[in-house]
PDB file of N, CA and C in Angstrom:
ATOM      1  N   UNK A   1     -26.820  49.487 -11.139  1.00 73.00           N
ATOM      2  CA  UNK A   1     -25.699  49.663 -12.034  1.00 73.00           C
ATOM      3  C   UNK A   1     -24.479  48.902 -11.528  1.00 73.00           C
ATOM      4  N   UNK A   2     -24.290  48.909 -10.280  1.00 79.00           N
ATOM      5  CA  UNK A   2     -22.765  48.278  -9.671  1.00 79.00           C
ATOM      6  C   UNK A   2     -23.286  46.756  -9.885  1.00 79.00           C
ATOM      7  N   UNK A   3     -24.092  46.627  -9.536  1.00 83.00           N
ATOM      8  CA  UNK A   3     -24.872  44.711  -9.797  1.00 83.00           C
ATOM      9  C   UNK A   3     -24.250  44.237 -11.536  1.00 83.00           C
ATOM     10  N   UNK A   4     -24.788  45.453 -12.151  1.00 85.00           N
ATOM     11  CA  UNK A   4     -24.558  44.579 -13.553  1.00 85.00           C
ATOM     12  C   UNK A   4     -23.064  44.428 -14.033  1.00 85.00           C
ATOM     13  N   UNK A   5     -22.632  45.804 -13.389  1.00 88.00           N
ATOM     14  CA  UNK A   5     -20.753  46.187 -13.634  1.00 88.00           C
ATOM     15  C   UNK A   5     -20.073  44.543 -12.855  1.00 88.00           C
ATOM     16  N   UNK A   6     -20.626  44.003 -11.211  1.00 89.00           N
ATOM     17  CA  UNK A   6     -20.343  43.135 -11.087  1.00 89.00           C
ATOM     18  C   UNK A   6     -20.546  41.457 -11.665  1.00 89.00           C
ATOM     19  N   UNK A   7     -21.854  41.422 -12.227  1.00 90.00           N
ATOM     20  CA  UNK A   7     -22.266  40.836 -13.050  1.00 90.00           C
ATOM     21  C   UNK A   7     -21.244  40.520 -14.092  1.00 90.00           C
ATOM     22  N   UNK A   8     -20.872  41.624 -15.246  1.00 92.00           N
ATOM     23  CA  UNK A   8     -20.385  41.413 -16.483  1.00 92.00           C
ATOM     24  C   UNK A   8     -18.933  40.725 -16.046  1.00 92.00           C
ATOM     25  N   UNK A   9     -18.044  41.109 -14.529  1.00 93.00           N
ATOM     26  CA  UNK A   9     -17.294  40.949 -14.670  1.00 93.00           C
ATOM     27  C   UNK A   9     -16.941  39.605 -13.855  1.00 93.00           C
ATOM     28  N   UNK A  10     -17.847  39.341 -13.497  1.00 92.00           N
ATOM     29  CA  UNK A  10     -18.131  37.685 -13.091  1.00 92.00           C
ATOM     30  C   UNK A  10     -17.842  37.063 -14.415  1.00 92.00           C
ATOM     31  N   UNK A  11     -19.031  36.843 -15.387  1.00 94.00           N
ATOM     32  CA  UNK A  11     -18.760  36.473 -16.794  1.00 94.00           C
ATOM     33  C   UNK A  11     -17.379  36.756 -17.526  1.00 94.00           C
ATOM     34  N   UNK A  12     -16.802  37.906 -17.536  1.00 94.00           N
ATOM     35  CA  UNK A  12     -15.933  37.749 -17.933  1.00 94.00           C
ATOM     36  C   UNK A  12     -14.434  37.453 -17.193  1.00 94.00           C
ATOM     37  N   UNK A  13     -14.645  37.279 -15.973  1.00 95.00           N
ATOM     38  CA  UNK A  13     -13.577  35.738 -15.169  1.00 95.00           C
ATOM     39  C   UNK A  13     -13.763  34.516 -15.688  1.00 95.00           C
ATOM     40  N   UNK A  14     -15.149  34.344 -15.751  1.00 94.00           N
ATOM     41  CA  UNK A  14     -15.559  33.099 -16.432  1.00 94.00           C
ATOM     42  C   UNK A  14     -14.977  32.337 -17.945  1.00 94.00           C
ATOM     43  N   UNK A  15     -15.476  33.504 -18.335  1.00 94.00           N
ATOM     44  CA  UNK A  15     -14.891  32.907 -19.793  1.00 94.00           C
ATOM     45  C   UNK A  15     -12.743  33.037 -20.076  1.00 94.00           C
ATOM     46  N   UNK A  16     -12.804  34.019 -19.303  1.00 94.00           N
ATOM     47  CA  UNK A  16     -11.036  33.897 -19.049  1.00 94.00           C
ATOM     48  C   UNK A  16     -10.775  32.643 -18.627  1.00 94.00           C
ATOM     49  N   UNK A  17     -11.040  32.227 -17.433  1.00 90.00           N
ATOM     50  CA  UNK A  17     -11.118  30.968 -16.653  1.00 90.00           C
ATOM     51  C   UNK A  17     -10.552  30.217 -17.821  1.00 90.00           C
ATOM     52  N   UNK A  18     -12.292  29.775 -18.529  1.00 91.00           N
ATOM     53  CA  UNK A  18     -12.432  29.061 -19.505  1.00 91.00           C
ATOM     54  C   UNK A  18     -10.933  29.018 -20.631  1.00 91.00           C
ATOM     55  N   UNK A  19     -10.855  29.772 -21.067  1.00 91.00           N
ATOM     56  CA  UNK A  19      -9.669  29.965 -22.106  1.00 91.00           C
ATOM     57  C   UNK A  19      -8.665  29.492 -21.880  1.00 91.00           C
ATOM     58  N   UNK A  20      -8.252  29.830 -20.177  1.00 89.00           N
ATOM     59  CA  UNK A  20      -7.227  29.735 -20.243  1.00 89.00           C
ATOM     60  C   UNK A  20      -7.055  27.957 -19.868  1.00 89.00           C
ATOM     61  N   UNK A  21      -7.816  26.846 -19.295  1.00 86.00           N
ATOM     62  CA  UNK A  21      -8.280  26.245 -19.139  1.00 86.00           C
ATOM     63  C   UNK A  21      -7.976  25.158 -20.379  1.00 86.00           C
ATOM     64  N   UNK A  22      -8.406  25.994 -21.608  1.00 89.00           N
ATOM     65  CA  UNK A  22      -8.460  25.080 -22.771  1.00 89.00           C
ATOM     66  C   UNK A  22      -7.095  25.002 -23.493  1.00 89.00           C
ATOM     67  N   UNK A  23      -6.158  26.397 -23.234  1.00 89.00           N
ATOM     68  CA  UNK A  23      -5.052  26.416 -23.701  1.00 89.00           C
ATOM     69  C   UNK A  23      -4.085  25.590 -23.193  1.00 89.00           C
ATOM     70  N   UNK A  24      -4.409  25.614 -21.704  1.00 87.00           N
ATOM     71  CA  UNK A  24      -3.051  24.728 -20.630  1.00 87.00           C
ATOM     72  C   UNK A  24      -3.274  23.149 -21.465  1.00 87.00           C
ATOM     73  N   UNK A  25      -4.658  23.025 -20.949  1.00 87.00           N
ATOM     74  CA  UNK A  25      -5.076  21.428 -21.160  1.00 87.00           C
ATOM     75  C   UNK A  25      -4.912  21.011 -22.325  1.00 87.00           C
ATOM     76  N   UNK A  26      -4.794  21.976 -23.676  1.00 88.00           N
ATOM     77  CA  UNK A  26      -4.676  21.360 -24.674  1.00 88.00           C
ATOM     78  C   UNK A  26      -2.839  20.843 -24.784  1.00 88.00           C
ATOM     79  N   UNK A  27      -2.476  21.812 -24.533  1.00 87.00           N
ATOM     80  CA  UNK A  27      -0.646  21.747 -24.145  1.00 87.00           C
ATOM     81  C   UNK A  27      -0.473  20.481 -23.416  1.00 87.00           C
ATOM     82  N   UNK A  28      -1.290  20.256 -22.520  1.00 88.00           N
ATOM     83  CA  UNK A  28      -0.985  18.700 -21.390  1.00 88.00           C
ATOM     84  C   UNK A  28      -1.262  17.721 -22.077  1.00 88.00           C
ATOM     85  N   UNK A  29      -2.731  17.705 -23.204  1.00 88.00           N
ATOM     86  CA  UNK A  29      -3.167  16.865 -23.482  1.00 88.00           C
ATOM     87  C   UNK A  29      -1.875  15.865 -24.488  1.00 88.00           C
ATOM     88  N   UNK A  30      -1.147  16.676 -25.007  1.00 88.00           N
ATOM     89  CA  UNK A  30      -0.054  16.272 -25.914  1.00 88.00           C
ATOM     90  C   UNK A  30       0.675  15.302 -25.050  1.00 88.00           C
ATOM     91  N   UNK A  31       1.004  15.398 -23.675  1.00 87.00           N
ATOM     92  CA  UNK A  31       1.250  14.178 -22.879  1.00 87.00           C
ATOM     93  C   UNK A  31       0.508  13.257 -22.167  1.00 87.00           C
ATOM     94  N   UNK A  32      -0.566  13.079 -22.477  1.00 89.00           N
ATOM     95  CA  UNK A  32      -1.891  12.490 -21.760  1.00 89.00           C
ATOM     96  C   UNK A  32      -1.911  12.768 -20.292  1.00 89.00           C
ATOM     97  N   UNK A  33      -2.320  13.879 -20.144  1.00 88.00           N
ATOM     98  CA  UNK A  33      -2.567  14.673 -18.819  1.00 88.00           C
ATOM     99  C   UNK A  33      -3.711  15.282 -19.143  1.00 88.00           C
ATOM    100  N   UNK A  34      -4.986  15.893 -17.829  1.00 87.00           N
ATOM    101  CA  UNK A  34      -5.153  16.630 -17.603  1.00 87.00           C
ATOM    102  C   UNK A  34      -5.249  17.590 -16.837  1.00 87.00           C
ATOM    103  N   UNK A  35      -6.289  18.722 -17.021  1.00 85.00           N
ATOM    104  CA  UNK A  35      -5.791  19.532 -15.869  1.00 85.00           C
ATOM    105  C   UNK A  35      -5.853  19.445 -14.696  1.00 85.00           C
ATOM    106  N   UNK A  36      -6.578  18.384 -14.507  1.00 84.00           N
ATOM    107  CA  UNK A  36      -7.023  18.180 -12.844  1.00 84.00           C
ATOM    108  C   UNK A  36      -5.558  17.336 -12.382  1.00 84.00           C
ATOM    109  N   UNK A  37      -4.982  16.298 -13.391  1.00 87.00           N
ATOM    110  CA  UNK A  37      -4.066  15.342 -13.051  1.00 87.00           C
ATOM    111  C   UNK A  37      -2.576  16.479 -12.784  1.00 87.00           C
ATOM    112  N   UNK A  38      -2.413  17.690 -13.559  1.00 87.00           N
ATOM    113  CA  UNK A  38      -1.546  18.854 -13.416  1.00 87.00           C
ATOM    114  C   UNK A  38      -1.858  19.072 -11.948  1.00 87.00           C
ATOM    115  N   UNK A  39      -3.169  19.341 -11.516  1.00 87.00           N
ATOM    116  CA  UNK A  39      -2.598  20.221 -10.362  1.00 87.00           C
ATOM    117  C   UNK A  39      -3.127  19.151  -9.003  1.00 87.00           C
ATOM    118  N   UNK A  40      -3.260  18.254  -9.552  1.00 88.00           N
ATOM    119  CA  UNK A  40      -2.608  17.150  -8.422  1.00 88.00           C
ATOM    120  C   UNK A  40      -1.203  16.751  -8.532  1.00 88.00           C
ATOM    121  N   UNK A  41      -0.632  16.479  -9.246  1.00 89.00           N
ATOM    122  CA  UNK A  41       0.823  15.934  -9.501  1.00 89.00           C
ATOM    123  C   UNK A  41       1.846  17.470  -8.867  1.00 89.00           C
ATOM    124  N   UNK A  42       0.989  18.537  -9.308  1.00 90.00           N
ATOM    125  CA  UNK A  42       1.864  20.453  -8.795  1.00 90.00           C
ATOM    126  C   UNK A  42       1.746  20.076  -7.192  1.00 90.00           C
ATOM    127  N   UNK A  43       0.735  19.865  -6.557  1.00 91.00           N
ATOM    128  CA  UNK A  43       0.516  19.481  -4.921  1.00 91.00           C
ATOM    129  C   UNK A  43       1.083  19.066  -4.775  1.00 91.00           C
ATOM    130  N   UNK A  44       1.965  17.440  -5.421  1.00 91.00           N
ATOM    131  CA  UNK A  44       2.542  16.766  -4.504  1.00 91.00           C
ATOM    132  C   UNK A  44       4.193  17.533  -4.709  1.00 91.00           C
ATOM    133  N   UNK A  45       4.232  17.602  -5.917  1.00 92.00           N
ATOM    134  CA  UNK A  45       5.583  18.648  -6.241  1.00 92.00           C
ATOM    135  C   UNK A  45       5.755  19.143  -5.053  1.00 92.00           C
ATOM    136  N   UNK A  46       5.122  20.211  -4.868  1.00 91.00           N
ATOM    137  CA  UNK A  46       5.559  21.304  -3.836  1.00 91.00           C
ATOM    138  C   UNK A  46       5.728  21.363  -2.272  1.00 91.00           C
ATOM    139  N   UNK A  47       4.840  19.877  -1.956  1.00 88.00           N
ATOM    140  CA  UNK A  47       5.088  19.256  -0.335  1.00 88.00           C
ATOM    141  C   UNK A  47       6.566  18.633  -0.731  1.00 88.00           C
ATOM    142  N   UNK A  48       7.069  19.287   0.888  1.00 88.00           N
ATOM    143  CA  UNK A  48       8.656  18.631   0.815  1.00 88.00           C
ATOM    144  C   UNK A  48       8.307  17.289   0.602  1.00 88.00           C
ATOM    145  N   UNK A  49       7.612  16.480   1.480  1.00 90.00           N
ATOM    146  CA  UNK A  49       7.508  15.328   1.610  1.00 90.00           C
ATOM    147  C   UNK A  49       7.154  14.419   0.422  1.00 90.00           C
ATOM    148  N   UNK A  50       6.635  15.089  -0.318  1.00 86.00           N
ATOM    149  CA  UNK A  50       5.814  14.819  -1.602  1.00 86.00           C
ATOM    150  C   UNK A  50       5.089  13.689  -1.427  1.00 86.00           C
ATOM    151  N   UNK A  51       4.238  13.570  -0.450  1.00 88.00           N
ATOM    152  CA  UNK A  51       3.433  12.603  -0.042  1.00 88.00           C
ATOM    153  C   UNK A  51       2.001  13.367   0.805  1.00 88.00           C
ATOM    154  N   UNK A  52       0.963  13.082   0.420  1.00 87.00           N
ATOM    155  CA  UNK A  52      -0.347  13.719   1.171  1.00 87.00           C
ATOM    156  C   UNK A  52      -1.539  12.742   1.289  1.00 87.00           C
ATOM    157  N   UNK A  53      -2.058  12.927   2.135  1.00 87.00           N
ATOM    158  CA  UNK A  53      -3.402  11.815   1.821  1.00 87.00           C
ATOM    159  C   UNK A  53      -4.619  12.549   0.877  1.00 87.00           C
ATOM    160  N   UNK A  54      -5.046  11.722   0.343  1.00 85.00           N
ATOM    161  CA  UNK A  54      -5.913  11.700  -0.833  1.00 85.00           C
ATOM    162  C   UNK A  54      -7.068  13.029  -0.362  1.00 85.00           C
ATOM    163  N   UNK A  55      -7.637  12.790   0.582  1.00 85.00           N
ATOM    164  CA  UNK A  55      -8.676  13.591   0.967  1.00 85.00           C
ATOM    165  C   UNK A  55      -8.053  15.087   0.929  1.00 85.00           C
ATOM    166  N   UNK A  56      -6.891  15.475   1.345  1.00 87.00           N
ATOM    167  CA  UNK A  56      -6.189  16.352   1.758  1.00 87.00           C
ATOM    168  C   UNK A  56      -5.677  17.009   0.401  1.00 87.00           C
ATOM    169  N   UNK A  57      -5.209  15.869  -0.531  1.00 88.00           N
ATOM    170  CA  UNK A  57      -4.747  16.162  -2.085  1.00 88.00           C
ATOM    171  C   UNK A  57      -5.976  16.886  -2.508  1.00 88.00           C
ATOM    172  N   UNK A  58      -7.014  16.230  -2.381  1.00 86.00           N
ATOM    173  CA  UNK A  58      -8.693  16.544  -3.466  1.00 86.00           C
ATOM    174  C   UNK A  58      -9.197  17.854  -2.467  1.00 86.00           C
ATOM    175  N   UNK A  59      -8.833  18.020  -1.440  1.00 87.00           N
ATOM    176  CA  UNK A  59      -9.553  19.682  -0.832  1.00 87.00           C
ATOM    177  C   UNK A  59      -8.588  20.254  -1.831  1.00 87.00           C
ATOM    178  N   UNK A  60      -6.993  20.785  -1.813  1.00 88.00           N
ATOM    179  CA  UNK A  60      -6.134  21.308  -1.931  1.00 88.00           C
ATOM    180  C   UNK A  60      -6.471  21.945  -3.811  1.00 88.00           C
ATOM    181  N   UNK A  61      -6.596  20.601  -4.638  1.00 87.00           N
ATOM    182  CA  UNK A  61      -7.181  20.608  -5.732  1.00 87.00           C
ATOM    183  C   UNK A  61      -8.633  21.634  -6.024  1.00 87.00           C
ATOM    184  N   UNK A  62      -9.334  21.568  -5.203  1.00 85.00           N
ATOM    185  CA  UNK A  62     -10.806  21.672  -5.547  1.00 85.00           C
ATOM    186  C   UNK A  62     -11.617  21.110  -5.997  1.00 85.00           C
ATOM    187  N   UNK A  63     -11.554  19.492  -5.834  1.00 79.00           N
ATOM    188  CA  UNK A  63     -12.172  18.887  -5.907  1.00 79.00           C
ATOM    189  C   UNK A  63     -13.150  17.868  -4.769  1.00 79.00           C
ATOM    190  N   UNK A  64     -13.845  17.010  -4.829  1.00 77.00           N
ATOM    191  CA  UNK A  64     -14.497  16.768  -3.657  1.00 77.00           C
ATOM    192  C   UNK A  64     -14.092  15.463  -3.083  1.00 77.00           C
ATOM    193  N   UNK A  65     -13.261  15.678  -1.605  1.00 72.00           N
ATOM    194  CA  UNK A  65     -12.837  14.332  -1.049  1.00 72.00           C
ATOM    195  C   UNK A  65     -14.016  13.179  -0.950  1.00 72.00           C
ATOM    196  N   UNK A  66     -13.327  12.184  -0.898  1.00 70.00           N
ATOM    197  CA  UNK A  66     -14.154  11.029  -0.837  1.00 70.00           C
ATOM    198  C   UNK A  66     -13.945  10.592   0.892  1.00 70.00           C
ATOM    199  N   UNK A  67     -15.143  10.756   1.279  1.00 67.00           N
ATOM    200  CA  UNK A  67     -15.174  11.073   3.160  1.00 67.00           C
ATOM    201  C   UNK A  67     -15.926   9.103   3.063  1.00 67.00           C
ATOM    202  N   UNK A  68     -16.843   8.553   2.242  1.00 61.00           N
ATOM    203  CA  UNK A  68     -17.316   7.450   2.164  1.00 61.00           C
ATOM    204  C   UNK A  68     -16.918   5.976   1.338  1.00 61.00           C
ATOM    205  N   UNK A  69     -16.753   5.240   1.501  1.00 60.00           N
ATOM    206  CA  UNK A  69     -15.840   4.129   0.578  1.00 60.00           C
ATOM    207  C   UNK A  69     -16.859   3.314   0.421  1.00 60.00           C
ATOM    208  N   UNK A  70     -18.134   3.629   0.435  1.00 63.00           N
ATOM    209  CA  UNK A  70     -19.026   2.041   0.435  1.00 63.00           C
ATOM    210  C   UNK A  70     -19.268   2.374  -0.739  1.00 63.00           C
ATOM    211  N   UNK A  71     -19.351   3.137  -1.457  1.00 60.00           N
ATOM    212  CA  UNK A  71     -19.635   3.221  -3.285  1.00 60.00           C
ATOM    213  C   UNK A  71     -18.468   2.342  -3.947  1.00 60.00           C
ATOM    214  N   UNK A  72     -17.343   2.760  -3.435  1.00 63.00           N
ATOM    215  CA  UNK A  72     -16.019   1.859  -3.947  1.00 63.00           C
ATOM    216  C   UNK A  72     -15.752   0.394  -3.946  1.00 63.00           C
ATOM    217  N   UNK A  73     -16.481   0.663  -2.567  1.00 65.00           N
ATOM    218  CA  UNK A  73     -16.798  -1.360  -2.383  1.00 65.00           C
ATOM    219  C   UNK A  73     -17.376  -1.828  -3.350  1.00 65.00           C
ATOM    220  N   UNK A  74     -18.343  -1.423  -3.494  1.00 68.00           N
ATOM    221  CA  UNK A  74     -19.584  -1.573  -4.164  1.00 68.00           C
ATOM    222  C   UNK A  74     -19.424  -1.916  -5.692  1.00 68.00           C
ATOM    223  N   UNK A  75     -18.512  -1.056  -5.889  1.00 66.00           N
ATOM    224  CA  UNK A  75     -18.434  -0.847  -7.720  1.00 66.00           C
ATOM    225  C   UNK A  75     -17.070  -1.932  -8.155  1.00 66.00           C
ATOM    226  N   UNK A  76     -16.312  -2.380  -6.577  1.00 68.00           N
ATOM    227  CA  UNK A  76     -14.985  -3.378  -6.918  1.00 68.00           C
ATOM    228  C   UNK A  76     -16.007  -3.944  -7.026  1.00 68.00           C
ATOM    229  N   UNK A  77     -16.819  -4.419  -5.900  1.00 70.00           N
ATOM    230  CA  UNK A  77     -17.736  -5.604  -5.985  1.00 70.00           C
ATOM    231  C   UNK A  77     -18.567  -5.861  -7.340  1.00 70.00           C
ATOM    232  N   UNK A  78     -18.801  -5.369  -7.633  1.00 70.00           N
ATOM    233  CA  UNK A  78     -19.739  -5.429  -9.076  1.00 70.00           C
ATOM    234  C   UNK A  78     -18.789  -5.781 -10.034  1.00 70.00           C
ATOM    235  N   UNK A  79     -17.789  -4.899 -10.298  1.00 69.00           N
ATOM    236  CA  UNK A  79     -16.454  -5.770 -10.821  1.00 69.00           C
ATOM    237  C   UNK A  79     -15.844  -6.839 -11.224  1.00 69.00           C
ATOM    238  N   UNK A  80     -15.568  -7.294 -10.142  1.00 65.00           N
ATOM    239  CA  UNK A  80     -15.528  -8.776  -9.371  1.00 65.00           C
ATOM    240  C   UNK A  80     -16.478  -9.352 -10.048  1.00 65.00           C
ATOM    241  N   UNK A  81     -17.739  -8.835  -9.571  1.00 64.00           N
ATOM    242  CA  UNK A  81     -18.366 -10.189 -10.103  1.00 64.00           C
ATOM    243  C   UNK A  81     -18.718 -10.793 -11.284  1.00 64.00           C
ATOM    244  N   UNK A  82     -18.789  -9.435 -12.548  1.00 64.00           N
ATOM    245  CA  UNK A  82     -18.876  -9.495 -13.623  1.00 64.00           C
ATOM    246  C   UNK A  82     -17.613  -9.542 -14.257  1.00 64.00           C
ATOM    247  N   UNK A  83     -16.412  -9.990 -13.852  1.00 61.00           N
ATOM    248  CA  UNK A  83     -15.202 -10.480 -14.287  1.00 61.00           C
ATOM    249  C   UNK A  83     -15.505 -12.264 -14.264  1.00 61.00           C
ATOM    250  N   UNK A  84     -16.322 -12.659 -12.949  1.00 63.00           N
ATOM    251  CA  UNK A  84     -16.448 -13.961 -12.653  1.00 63.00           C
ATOM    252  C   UNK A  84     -17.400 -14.663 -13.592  1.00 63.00           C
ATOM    253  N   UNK A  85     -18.412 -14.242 -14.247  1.00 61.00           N
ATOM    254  CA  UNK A  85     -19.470 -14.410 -14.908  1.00 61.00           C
ATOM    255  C   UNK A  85     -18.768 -14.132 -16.834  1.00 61.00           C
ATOM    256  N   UNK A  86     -18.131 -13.145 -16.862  1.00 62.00           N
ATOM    257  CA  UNK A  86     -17.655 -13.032 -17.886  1.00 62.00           C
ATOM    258  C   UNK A  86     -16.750 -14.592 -18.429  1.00 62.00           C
ATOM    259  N   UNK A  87     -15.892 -14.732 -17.344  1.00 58.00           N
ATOM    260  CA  UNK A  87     -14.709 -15.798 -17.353  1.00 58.00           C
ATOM    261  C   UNK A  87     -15.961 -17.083 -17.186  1.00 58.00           C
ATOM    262  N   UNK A  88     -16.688 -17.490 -16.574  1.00 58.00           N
ATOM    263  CA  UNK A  88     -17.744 -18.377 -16.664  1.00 58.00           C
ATOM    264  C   UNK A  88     -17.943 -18.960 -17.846  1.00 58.00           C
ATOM    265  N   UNK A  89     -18.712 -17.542 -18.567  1.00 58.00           N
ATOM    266  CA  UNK A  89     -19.260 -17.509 -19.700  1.00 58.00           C
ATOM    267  C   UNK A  89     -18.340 -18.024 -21.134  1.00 58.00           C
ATOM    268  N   UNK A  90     -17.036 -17.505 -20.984  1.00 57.00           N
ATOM    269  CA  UNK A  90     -16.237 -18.016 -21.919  1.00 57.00           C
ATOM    270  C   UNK A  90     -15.095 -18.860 -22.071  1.00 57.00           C
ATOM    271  N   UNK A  91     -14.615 -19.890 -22.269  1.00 52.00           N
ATOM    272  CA  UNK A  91     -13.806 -20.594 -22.023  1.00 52.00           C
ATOM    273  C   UNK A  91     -12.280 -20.011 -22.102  1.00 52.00           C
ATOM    274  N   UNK A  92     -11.401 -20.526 -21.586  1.00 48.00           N
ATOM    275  CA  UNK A  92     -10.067 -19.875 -21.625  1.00 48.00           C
ATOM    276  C   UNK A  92      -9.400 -20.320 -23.073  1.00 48.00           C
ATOM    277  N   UNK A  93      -8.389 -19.312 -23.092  1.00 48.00           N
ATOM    278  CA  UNK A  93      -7.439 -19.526 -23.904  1.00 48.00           C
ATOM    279  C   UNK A  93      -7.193 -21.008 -24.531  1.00 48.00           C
ATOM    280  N   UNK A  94      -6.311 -21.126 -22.939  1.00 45.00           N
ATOM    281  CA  UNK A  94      -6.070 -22.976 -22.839  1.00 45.00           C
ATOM    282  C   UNK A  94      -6.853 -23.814 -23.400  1.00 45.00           C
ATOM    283  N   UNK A  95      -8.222 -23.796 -22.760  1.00 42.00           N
ATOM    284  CA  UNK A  95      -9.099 -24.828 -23.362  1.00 42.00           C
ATOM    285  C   UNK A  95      -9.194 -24.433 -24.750  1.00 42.00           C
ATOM    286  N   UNK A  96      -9.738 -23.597 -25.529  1.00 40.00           N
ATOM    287  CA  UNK A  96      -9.662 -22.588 -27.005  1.00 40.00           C
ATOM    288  C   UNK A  96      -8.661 -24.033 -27.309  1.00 40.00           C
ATOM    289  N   UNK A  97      -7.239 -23.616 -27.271  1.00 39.00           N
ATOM    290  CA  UNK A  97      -6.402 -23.838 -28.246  1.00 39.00           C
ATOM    291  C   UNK A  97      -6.582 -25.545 -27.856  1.00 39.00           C
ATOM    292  N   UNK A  98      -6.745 -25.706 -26.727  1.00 40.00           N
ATOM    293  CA  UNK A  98      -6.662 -27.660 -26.767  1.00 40.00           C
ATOM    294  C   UNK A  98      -7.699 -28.787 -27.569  1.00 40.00           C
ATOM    295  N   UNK A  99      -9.250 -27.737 -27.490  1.00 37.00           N
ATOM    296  CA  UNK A  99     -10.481 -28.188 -28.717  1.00 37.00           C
ATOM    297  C   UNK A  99     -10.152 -28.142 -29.989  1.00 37.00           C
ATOM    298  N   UNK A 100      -9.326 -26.769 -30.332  1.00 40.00           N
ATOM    299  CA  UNK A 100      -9.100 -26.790 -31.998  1.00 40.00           C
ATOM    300  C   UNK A 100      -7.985 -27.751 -32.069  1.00 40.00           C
ATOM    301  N   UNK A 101      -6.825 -27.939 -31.499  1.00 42.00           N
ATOM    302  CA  UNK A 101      -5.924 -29.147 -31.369  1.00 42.00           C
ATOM    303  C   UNK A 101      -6.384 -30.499 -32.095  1.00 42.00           C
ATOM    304  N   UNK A 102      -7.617 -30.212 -30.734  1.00 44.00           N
ATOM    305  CA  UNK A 102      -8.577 -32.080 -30.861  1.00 44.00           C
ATOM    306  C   UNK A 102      -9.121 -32.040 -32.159  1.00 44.00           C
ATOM    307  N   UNK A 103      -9.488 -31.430 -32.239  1.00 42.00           N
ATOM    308  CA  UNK A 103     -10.691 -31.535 -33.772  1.00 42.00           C
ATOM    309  C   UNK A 103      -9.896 -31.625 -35.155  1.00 42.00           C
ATOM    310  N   UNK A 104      -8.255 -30.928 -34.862  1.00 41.00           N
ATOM    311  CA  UNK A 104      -7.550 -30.978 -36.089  1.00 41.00           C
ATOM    312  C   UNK A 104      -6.463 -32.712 -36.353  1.00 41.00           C
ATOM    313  N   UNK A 105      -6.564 -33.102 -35.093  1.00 40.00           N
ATOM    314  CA  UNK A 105      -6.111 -34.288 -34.970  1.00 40.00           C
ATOM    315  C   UNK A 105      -7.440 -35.805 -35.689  1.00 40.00           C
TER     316      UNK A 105
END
């Protein structure tokens, strides 16, 4: 009996949680915020310094620090390179407007 009494009232934190969750965020959303960006921006508010390192911001948050950067490399890198291949692939502006130039001359 105490299992299910604790039970129901797990669920119903949950769905409070939830509610209240949808009410804040919908209120933020009106300034393009969300809630996660609220209670990172409340962290730095409240340090005098208003300065923290990232890892330290994302515990504080509840969210999960980034302890590894080779994914980040990884994904500039991929980036990068499909910016280079993109620009390859299509001619610039410049050239654009100097062919239609030629052809109208």
């Amino acid at each position: 009996m105490l299992e299910e009494s604790v039970d129901l009232l797990v669920i119903n934190l949950m769905n409070l949680q939830s509610k209240i969750q949808k009410r804040v965020g919908s209120s933020l959303s009106i300034h393009g915020l969300g809630l996660s960006d609220y209670f990172v921006l409340n962290q730095l508010y409240i340090t005098t310094s208003h300065i923290m390192s990232r890892n330290e911001l994302a515990e504080r948050v509840g969210l999960k620090p980034v302890r590894d950067h080779s994914f980040i490399k990884s994904a500039r890198k991929n980036r990068s390179s499909r910016k280079r291949n993109e620009s390859a692939r299509q001619p610039s502006k410049l050239s654009q407007t100097y062919s239609y130039g030629k052809t109208d001359l």
